[in-house]
Amino acid sequence: MTTRDSSDLLKKVERYEAAVKELEAAHEDVKDVLIEMILFARWQQLGSQLGFTAVDPAKQKGEEPNRDLQQLNQQISAMSESWAH
């Protein structure tokens, strides 16, 4: 293996490691969003059984409910672009 081949391989390994880190971070973000949604739905269900009404804080503030998913889509697009190079 030549020095040039070693350099190219090292660069590819570094790109791969960076992409894996990005993917792990995106996975954690998606997991957090899903857990939050599931916990809120369960909390809302239990509250309604007890006669309480639950209000989603995101809707109360006027934020878009899909804001987190839009951020994840942007991260995925950025990751796709980094893999293309």
mmCIF file of C-alpha atoms in Angstrom, residues 9-81:
data_model
loop_
_atom_site.group_PDB
_atom_site.id
_atom_site.type_symbol
_atom_site.label_atom_id
_atom_site.label_comp_id
_atom_site.label_asym_id
_atom_site.label_seq_id
_atom_site.Cartn_x
_atom_site.Cartn_y
_atom_site.Cartn_z
ATOM 1 C CA LEU A 9 -7.937 5.338 3.282
ATOM 2 C CA LEU A 10 -7.385 7.431 6.400
ATOM 3 C CA LYS A 11 -9.579 10.228 5.000
ATOM 4 C CA LYS A 12 -12.328 7.740 4.159
ATOM 5 C CA VAL A 13 -12.166 6.202 7.620
ATOM 6 C CA GLU A 14 -12.414 9.670 9.200
ATOM 7 C CA ARG A 15 -15.459 10.495 7.032
ATOM 8 C CA TYR A 16 -17.013 7.167 7.975
ATOM 9 C CA GLU A 17 -16.452 7.756 11.695
ATOM 10 C CA ALA A 18 -17.940 11.273 11.457
ATOM 11 C CA ALA A 19 -20.979 9.928 9.606
ATOM 12 C CA VAL A 20 -21.490 7.212 12.227
ATOM 13 C CA LYS A 21 -21.425 9.862 14.967
ATOM 14 C CA GLU A 22 -23.988 11.952 13.061
ATOM 15 C CA LEU A 23 -26.191 8.905 12.577
ATOM 16 C CA GLU A 24 -26.003 8.026 16.267
ATOM 17 C CA ALA A 25 -26.955 11.600 17.210
ATOM 18 C CA ALA A 26 -29.889 11.563 14.782
ATOM 19 C CA HIS A 27 -30.982 8.191 16.187
ATOM 20 C CA GLU A 28 -30.977 9.641 19.710
ATOM 21 C CA ASP A 29 -32.968 12.675 18.527
ATOM 22 C CA VAL A 30 -35.597 10.477 16.893
ATOM 23 C CA LYS A 31 -35.746 8.220 19.944
ATOM 24 C CA ASP A 32 -36.210 11.218 22.252
ATOM 25 C CA VAL A 33 -39.029 12.624 20.102
ATOM 26 C CA LEU A 34 -40.821 9.281 19.958
ATOM 27 C CA ILE A 35 -40.467 8.656 23.689
ATOM 28 C CA GLU A 36 -41.761 12.147 24.422
ATOM 29 C CA MET A 37 -44.778 11.588 22.155
ATOM 30 C CA ILE A 38 -45.536 8.191 23.702
ATOM 31 C CA LEU A 39 -45.174 9.471 27.263
ATOM 32 C CA PHE A 40 -47.372 12.488 26.550
ATOM 33 C CA ALA A 41 -50.051 10.300 24.942
ATOM 34 C CA ARG A 42 -49.998 7.953 27.947
ATOM 35 C CA TRP A 43 -50.104 10.862 30.401
ATOM 36 C CA GLN A 44 -53.024 12.363 28.472
ATOM 37 C CA GLN A 45 -54.864 9.025 28.516
ATOM 38 C CA LEU A 46 -54.390 8.587 32.266
ATOM 39 C CA GLY A 47 -55.455 12.180 32.899
ATOM 40 C CA SER A 48 -58.647 11.789 30.885
ATOM 41 C CA GLN A 49 -59.511 8.665 32.866
ATOM 42 C CA LEU A 50 -59.206 10.768 36.017
ATOM 43 C CA GLY A 51 -61.257 13.613 34.537
ATOM 44 C CA PHE A 52 -58.409 15.983 33.626
ATOM 45 C CA THR A 53 -57.754 17.612 30.277
ATOM 46 C CA ALA A 54 -54.178 17.650 29.004
ATOM 47 C CA VAL A 55 -52.864 20.463 26.820
ATOM 48 C CA ASP A 56 -49.841 19.935 24.613
ATOM 49 C CA PRO A 57 -47.311 22.639 25.604
ATOM 50 C CA ALA A 58 -46.046 22.918 22.024
ATOM 51 C CA LYS A 59 -49.525 23.729 20.743
ATOM 52 C CA GLN A 60 -50.125 26.077 23.628
ATOM 53 C CA LYS A 61 -47.058 28.132 22.667
ATOM 54 C CA GLY A 62 -48.180 28.251 19.034
ATOM 55 C CA GLU A 63 -45.224 26.235 17.780
ATOM 56 C CA GLU A 64 -45.601 23.841 14.924
ATOM 57 C CA PRO A 65 -46.136 20.270 16.160
ATOM 58 C CA ASN A 66 -43.828 18.881 13.457
ATOM 59 C CA ARG A 67 -40.963 21.253 14.273
ATOM 60 C CA ASP A 68 -38.771 18.463 15.704
ATOM 61 C CA LEU A 69 -39.397 16.238 12.689
ATOM 62 C CA GLN A 70 -38.485 19.094 10.354
ATOM 63 C CA GLN A 71 -35.202 19.567 12.203
ATOM 64 C CA LEU A 72 -34.469 15.853 11.869
ATOM 65 C CA ASN A 73 -35.210 15.975 8.142
ATOM 66 C CA GLN A 74 -32.685 18.798 7.788
ATOM 67 C CA GLN A 75 -30.076 16.779 9.677
ATOM 68 C CA ILE A 76 -30.713 13.753 7.474
ATOM 69 C CA SER A 77 -30.345 15.900 4.341
ATOM 70 C CA ALA A 78 -27.045 17.274 5.618
ATOM 71 C CA MET A 79 -25.812 13.762 6.367
ATOM 72 C CA SER A 80 -26.806 12.613 2.870
ATOM 73 C CA GLU A 81 -24.867 15.479 1.332
#
